[in-house]
XYZ file of C-alpha atoms in Angstrom:
134
model
C 190.786 79.001 62.435
C 189.865 76.078 60.197
C 190.542 77.975 56.975
C 194.016 78.929 58.093
C 194.631 75.632 59.910
C 195.388 77.683 63.012
C 195.687 76.085 66.465
C 196.663 77.445 69.858
C 197.599 76.383 73.308
C 195.241 77.379 76.136
C 196.443 76.576 79.657
C 198.338 73.523 78.455
C 195.509 72.248 76.212
C 196.084 72.036 72.498
C 193.096 73.609 70.837
C 191.960 72.977 67.252
C 188.895 74.085 65.335
C 187.379 70.641 66.005
C 187.998 71.142 69.762
C 185.924 74.324 69.690
C 183.120 72.730 67.714
C 182.968 69.883 70.188
C 182.809 72.182 73.203
C 180.194 74.352 71.505
C 178.028 71.336 70.569
C 178.177 70.142 74.180
C 176.958 73.529 75.341
C 174.095 73.538 72.861
C 173.088 69.986 73.763
C 173.129 71.037 77.461
C 170.835 73.996 76.728
C 168.448 71.784 74.787
C 168.084 69.094 77.477
C 171.107 66.847 77.660
C 171.713 67.750 81.298
C 171.011 66.224 84.715
C 167.440 67.574 84.807
C 166.708 66.537 81.170
C 165.279 70.055 80.851
C 165.565 72.313 77.880
C 166.551 75.838 78.881
C 165.049 77.080 75.633
C 161.405 77.921 76.283
C 159.041 75.875 74.131
C 161.645 73.333 73.037
C 160.989 69.688 73.982
C 158.601 68.224 76.519
C 160.213 69.792 79.602
C 161.168 73.476 79.590
C 160.788 76.479 81.948
C 157.112 77.350 82.547
C 157.572 80.367 84.865
C 160.153 82.597 83.187
C 160.976 86.057 84.575
C 159.248 88.006 81.780
C 156.413 90.251 82.557
C 154.588 89.923 79.198
C 154.715 86.128 79.559
C 153.144 86.213 82.984
C 150.192 88.466 82.085
C 146.924 86.969 80.786
C 145.778 87.772 77.247
C 143.038 90.305 76.582
C 140.603 87.540 75.628
C 140.854 86.108 79.157
C 141.351 89.396 81.017
C 139.855 92.303 79.076
C 140.244 94.780 81.949
C 143.180 97.193 81.920
C 146.198 96.113 83.891
C 148.188 99.086 85.215
C 151.945 99.223 85.644
C 151.816 97.977 89.193
C 148.849 95.670 88.529
C 150.995 93.179 86.659
C 152.828 92.124 89.780
C 149.891 90.954 91.879
C 148.345 88.540 91.220
C 150.087 87.705 87.948
C 153.875 88.084 88.191
C 154.048 86.807 91.794
C 151.787 83.869 91.081
C 153.191 80.317 91.092
C 150.982 79.498 88.090
C 152.653 78.729 84.809
C 153.040 81.641 82.412
C 149.889 81.942 80.263
C 152.012 83.165 77.319
C 154.915 80.977 76.241
C 157.901 83.006 74.965
C 158.989 80.406 72.489
C 162.658 80.454 71.718
C 163.717 82.403 74.794
C 166.853 80.976 76.551
C 166.804 81.441 80.293
C 169.789 81.725 82.662
C 169.712 78.009 83.393
C 170.603 75.905 86.326
C 172.359 76.955 89.550
C 175.761 75.696 90.651
C 174.180 72.426 91.813
C 172.387 71.815 88.466
C 169.116 72.771 90.140
C 166.441 74.838 88.385
C 163.536 75.982 90.591
C 161.379 77.261 87.705
C 160.408 80.271 89.770
C 159.921 83.605 87.944
C 161.029 85.391 91.138
C 164.477 83.743 90.836
C 165.671 86.018 88.000
C 169.239 84.685 88.009
C 167.979 81.359 86.647
C 164.618 82.201 85.039
C 165.312 85.526 83.274
C 165.411 85.498 79.518
C 168.952 86.184 78.483
C 170.195 88.291 75.572
C 173.891 87.369 75.809
C 173.164 83.666 75.256
C 171.049 84.512 72.219
C 174.003 86.272 70.626
C 176.196 83.233 71.242
C 173.398 80.948 69.997
C 173.080 82.887 66.770
C 176.817 82.717 66.141
C 176.895 78.980 66.784
C 173.904 78.274 64.497
C 175.395 80.360 61.735
C 178.757 78.538 61.984
C 176.989 75.140 61.719
C 174.759 76.143 58.849
C 177.636 77.703 56.863
C 180.101 74.818 57.116
């Protein structure tokens, strides 16, 4: 859009390349902690981030702590259903984020908020690329 100086009208709003950059930056800032909870929804980023994400590998103990075999069903109890923080931090994972009231229960059982997303990672990669290549 910027290279061709293209703009468009979206529901009565005049949209420019700068408009899109501003909206995208607000979204990124929100994900990284500029939100009502002051929480980063990117695991491992900042002082306050999700500690109980819905990710089985993150909720299982390491072999050094638990050398016994954990079977397929054994990962659920006591590990996955535990309220303890994940022993393995999946750094860089972006979770679903807050609910409609800006709440985030940080409960791995609440997969709609705490599941690691893949669709956000694709958007994140595109945004990062666009910023770095300006």
